[in-house]
């Protein structure tokens, strides 16, 4: 499988990195649910300006898209990352504040998250494809 890194068009801003598995797990917590996901992952992260080159809020990089599982909060099942990505797309002030890494191909993204998410990702991101034989950049 080719490794794919997806960056938004304006990636000059600082960002925090969070695992997609953690996002899904947070939704499933007893005190989780859609409200926690909205507050934690559908907006920017407030920070002290002196830590991030004068920025008062930073974006988020969702690491390993496709490794999370659909989760339930009580009886409400949700594809959490689909929910997060669609909400971040709807918040136009987040332009340049959303980044994603994944091992999925474009076709697999569409299969897992649907045509709507794929279409929005095509608008939101630059796609940088690494060939399957490329060295692992995490080393």
PDB file of N, CA and C in Angstrom, residues 21-57:
ATOM      1  N   UNK A  21      -7.231   7.106  16.252  1.00  0.00           N
ATOM      2  CA  UNK A  21      -7.737   6.122  17.223  1.00  0.00           C
ATOM      3  C   UNK A  21      -8.118   6.797  18.532  1.00  0.00           C
ATOM      4  N   UNK A  22      -7.351   7.819  18.935  1.00  0.00           N
ATOM      5  CA  UNK A  22      -7.680   8.549  20.163  1.00  0.00           C
ATOM      6  C   UNK A  22      -8.975   9.336  19.993  1.00  0.00           C
ATOM      7  N   UNK A  23      -9.166   9.954  18.839  1.00  0.00           N
ATOM      8  CA  UNK A  23     -10.392  10.712  18.586  1.00  0.00           C
ATOM      9  C   UNK A  23     -11.594   9.792  18.722  1.00  0.00           C
ATOM     10  N   UNK A  24     -11.525   8.611  18.099  1.00  0.00           N
ATOM     11  CA  UNK A  24     -12.630   7.652  18.167  1.00  0.00           C
ATOM     12  C   UNK A  24     -12.841   7.156  19.594  1.00  0.00           C
ATOM     13  N   UNK A  25     -11.757   6.902  20.307  1.00  0.00           N
ATOM     14  CA  UNK A  25     -11.866   6.442  21.693  1.00  0.00           C
ATOM     15  C   UNK A  25     -12.493   7.514  22.588  1.00  0.00           C
ATOM     16  N   UNK A  26     -12.154   8.781  22.337  1.00  0.00           N
ATOM     17  CA  UNK A  26     -12.740   9.871  23.122  1.00  0.00           C
ATOM     18  C   UNK A  26     -14.249   9.948  22.921  1.00  0.00           C
ATOM     19  N   UNK A  27     -14.711   9.695  21.714  1.00  0.00           N
ATOM     20  CA  UNK A  27     -16.148   9.698  21.446  1.00  0.00           C
ATOM     21  C   UNK A  27     -16.852   8.621  22.265  1.00  0.00           C
ATOM     22  N   UNK A  28     -16.227   7.449  22.389  1.00  0.00           N
ATOM     23  CA  UNK A  28     -16.866   6.311  23.052  1.00  0.00           C
ATOM     24  C   UNK A  28     -16.845   6.392  24.574  1.00  0.00           C
ATOM     25  N   UNK A  29     -16.047   7.296  25.153  1.00  0.00           N
ATOM     26  CA  UNK A  29     -15.987   7.418  26.616  1.00  0.00           C
ATOM     27  C   UNK A  29     -17.349   7.747  27.207  1.00  0.00           C
ATOM     28  N   UNK A  30     -17.511   7.395  28.461  1.00  0.00           N
ATOM     29  CA  UNK A  30     -18.764   7.679  29.162  1.00  0.00           C
ATOM     30  C   UNK A  30     -19.102   9.170  29.098  1.00  0.00           C
ATOM     31  N   UNK A  31     -18.099  10.022  29.287  1.00  0.00           N
ATOM     32  CA  UNK A  31     -18.319  11.473  29.246  1.00  0.00           C
ATOM     33  C   UNK A  31     -17.946  12.055  27.877  1.00  0.00           C
ATOM     34  N   UNK A  32     -17.905  11.205  26.840  1.00  0.00           N
ATOM     35  CA  UNK A  32     -17.537  11.625  25.492  1.00  0.00           C
ATOM     36  C   UNK A  32     -18.743  12.071  24.686  1.00  0.00           C
ATOM     37  N   UNK A  33     -18.910  11.489  23.518  1.00  0.00           N
ATOM     38  CA  UNK A  33     -20.027  11.828  22.645  1.00  0.00           C
ATOM     39  C   UNK A  33     -19.716  12.977  21.710  1.00  0.00           C
ATOM     40  N   UNK A  34     -20.737  13.386  20.954  1.00  0.00           N
ATOM     41  CA  UNK A  34     -20.564  14.423  19.942  1.00  0.00           C
ATOM     42  C   UNK A  34     -20.126  15.755  20.534  1.00  0.00           C
ATOM     43  N   UNK A  35     -20.600  16.099  21.716  1.00  0.00           N
ATOM     44  CA  UNK A  35     -20.218  17.381  22.310  1.00  0.00           C
ATOM     45  C   UNK A  35     -18.716  17.432  22.576  1.00  0.00           C
ATOM     46  N   UNK A  36     -18.152  16.363  23.122  1.00  0.00           N
ATOM     47  CA  UNK A  36     -16.704  16.324  23.370  1.00  0.00           C
ATOM     48  C   UNK A  36     -15.930  16.400  22.056  1.00  0.00           C
ATOM     49  N   UNK A  37     -16.382  15.694  21.044  1.00  0.00           N
ATOM     50  CA  UNK A  37     -15.711  15.710  19.747  1.00  0.00           C
ATOM     51  C   UNK A  37     -15.769  17.109  19.140  1.00  0.00           C
ATOM     52  N   UNK A  38     -16.937  17.743  19.209  1.00  0.00           N
ATOM     53  CA  UNK A  38     -17.078  19.125  18.699  1.00  0.00           C
ATOM     54  C   UNK A  38     -16.092  20.051  19.395  1.00  0.00           C
ATOM     55  N   UNK A  39     -16.057  19.999  20.719  1.00  0.00           N
ATOM     56  CA  UNK A  39     -15.215  20.908  21.501  1.00  0.00           C
ATOM     57  C   UNK A  39     -13.726  20.630  21.310  1.00  0.00           C
ATOM     58  N   UNK A  40     -13.363  19.347  21.168  1.00  0.00           N
ATOM     59  CA  UNK A  40     -11.951  18.980  21.150  1.00  0.00           C
ATOM     60  C   UNK A  40     -11.324  18.929  19.769  1.00  0.00           C
ATOM     61  N   UNK A  41     -12.108  18.587  18.736  1.00  0.00           N
ATOM     62  CA  UNK A  41     -11.492  18.280  17.448  1.00  0.00           C
ATOM     63  C   UNK A  41     -12.088  19.011  16.243  1.00  0.00           C
ATOM     64  N   UNK A  42     -13.156  19.741  16.408  1.00  0.00           N
ATOM     65  CA  UNK A  42     -13.797  20.394  15.260  1.00  0.00           C
ATOM     66  C   UNK A  42     -13.451  21.876  15.164  1.00  0.00           C
ATOM     67  N   UNK A  43     -12.461  22.320  15.922  1.00  0.00           N
ATOM     68  CA  UNK A  43     -12.020  23.713  15.891  1.00  0.00           C
ATOM     69  C   UNK A  43     -10.518  23.788  16.056  1.00  0.00           C
ATOM     70  N   UNK A  44     -10.024  24.963  16.336  1.00  0.00           N
ATOM     71  CA  UNK A  44      -8.591  25.147  16.551  1.00  0.00           C
ATOM     72  C   UNK A  44      -8.254  24.894  18.011  1.00  0.00           C
ATOM     73  N   UNK A  45      -6.965  24.799  18.290  1.00  0.00           N
ATOM     74  CA  UNK A  45      -6.473  24.554  19.641  1.00  0.00           C
ATOM     75  C   UNK A  45      -5.892  25.863  20.179  1.00  0.00           C
ATOM     76  N   UNK A  46      -6.474  26.414  21.269  1.00  0.00           N
ATOM     77  CA  UNK A  46      -5.899  27.647  21.833  1.00  0.00           C
ATOM     78  C   UNK A  46      -4.542  27.374  22.469  1.00  0.00           C
ATOM     79  N   UNK A  47      -3.583  28.291  22.237  1.00  0.00           N
ATOM     80  CA  UNK A  47      -2.236  28.135  22.788  1.00  0.00           C
ATOM     81  C   UNK A  47      -1.712  29.494  23.239  1.00  0.00           C
ATOM     82  N   UNK A  48      -0.620  29.466  23.989  1.00  0.00           N
ATOM     83  CA  UNK A  48       0.065  30.702  24.363  1.00  0.00           C
ATOM     84  C   UNK A  48       0.872  31.190  23.166  1.00  0.00           C
ATOM     85  N   UNK A  49       0.710  32.438  22.806  1.00  0.00           N
ATOM     86  CA  UNK A  49       1.332  32.986  21.594  1.00  0.00           C
ATOM     87  C   UNK A  49       2.850  32.843  21.589  1.00  0.00           C
ATOM     88  N   UNK A  50       3.488  32.966  22.758  1.00  0.00           N
ATOM     89  CA  UNK A  50       4.953  32.899  22.789  1.00  0.00           C
ATOM     90  C   UNK A  50       5.483  31.499  22.475  1.00  0.00           C
ATOM     91  N   UNK A  51       4.626  30.477  22.542  1.00  0.00           N
ATOM     92  CA  UNK A  51       5.062  29.117  22.233  1.00  0.00           C
ATOM     93  C   UNK A  51       5.016  28.816  20.741  1.00  0.00           C
ATOM     94  N   UNK A  52       4.169  29.488  20.007  1.00  0.00           N
ATOM     95  CA  UNK A  52       3.910  29.136  18.608  1.00  0.00           C
ATOM     96  C   UNK A  52       4.048  30.340  17.692  1.00  0.00           C
ATOM     97  N   UNK A  53       5.178  31.031  17.755  1.00  0.00           N
ATOM     98  CA  UNK A  53       5.509  32.097  16.816  1.00  0.00           C
ATOM     99  C   UNK A  53       4.419  33.165  16.717  1.00  0.00           C
ATOM    100  N   UNK A  54       3.822  33.520  17.843  1.00  0.00           N
ATOM    101  CA  UNK A  54       2.809  34.559  17.860  1.00  0.00           C
ATOM    102  C   UNK A  54       1.392  34.081  17.563  1.00  0.00           C
ATOM    103  N   UNK A  55       1.227  32.808  17.265  1.00  0.00           N
ATOM    104  CA  UNK A  55      -0.120  32.276  17.004  1.00  0.00           C
ATOM    105  C   UNK A  55      -0.863  32.066  18.323  1.00  0.00           C
ATOM    106  N   UNK A  56      -2.136  32.387  18.337  1.00  0.00           N
ATOM    107  CA  UNK A  56      -2.933  32.176  19.543  1.00  0.00           C
ATOM    108  C   UNK A  56      -3.781  30.914  19.451  1.00  0.00           C
ATOM    109  N   UNK A  57      -3.830  30.330  18.260  1.00  0.00           N
ATOM    110  CA  UNK A  57      -4.503  29.051  18.083  1.00  0.00           C
ATOM    111  C   UNK A  57      -3.807  28.298  16.959  1.00  0.00           C
TER     112      UNK A  57
END
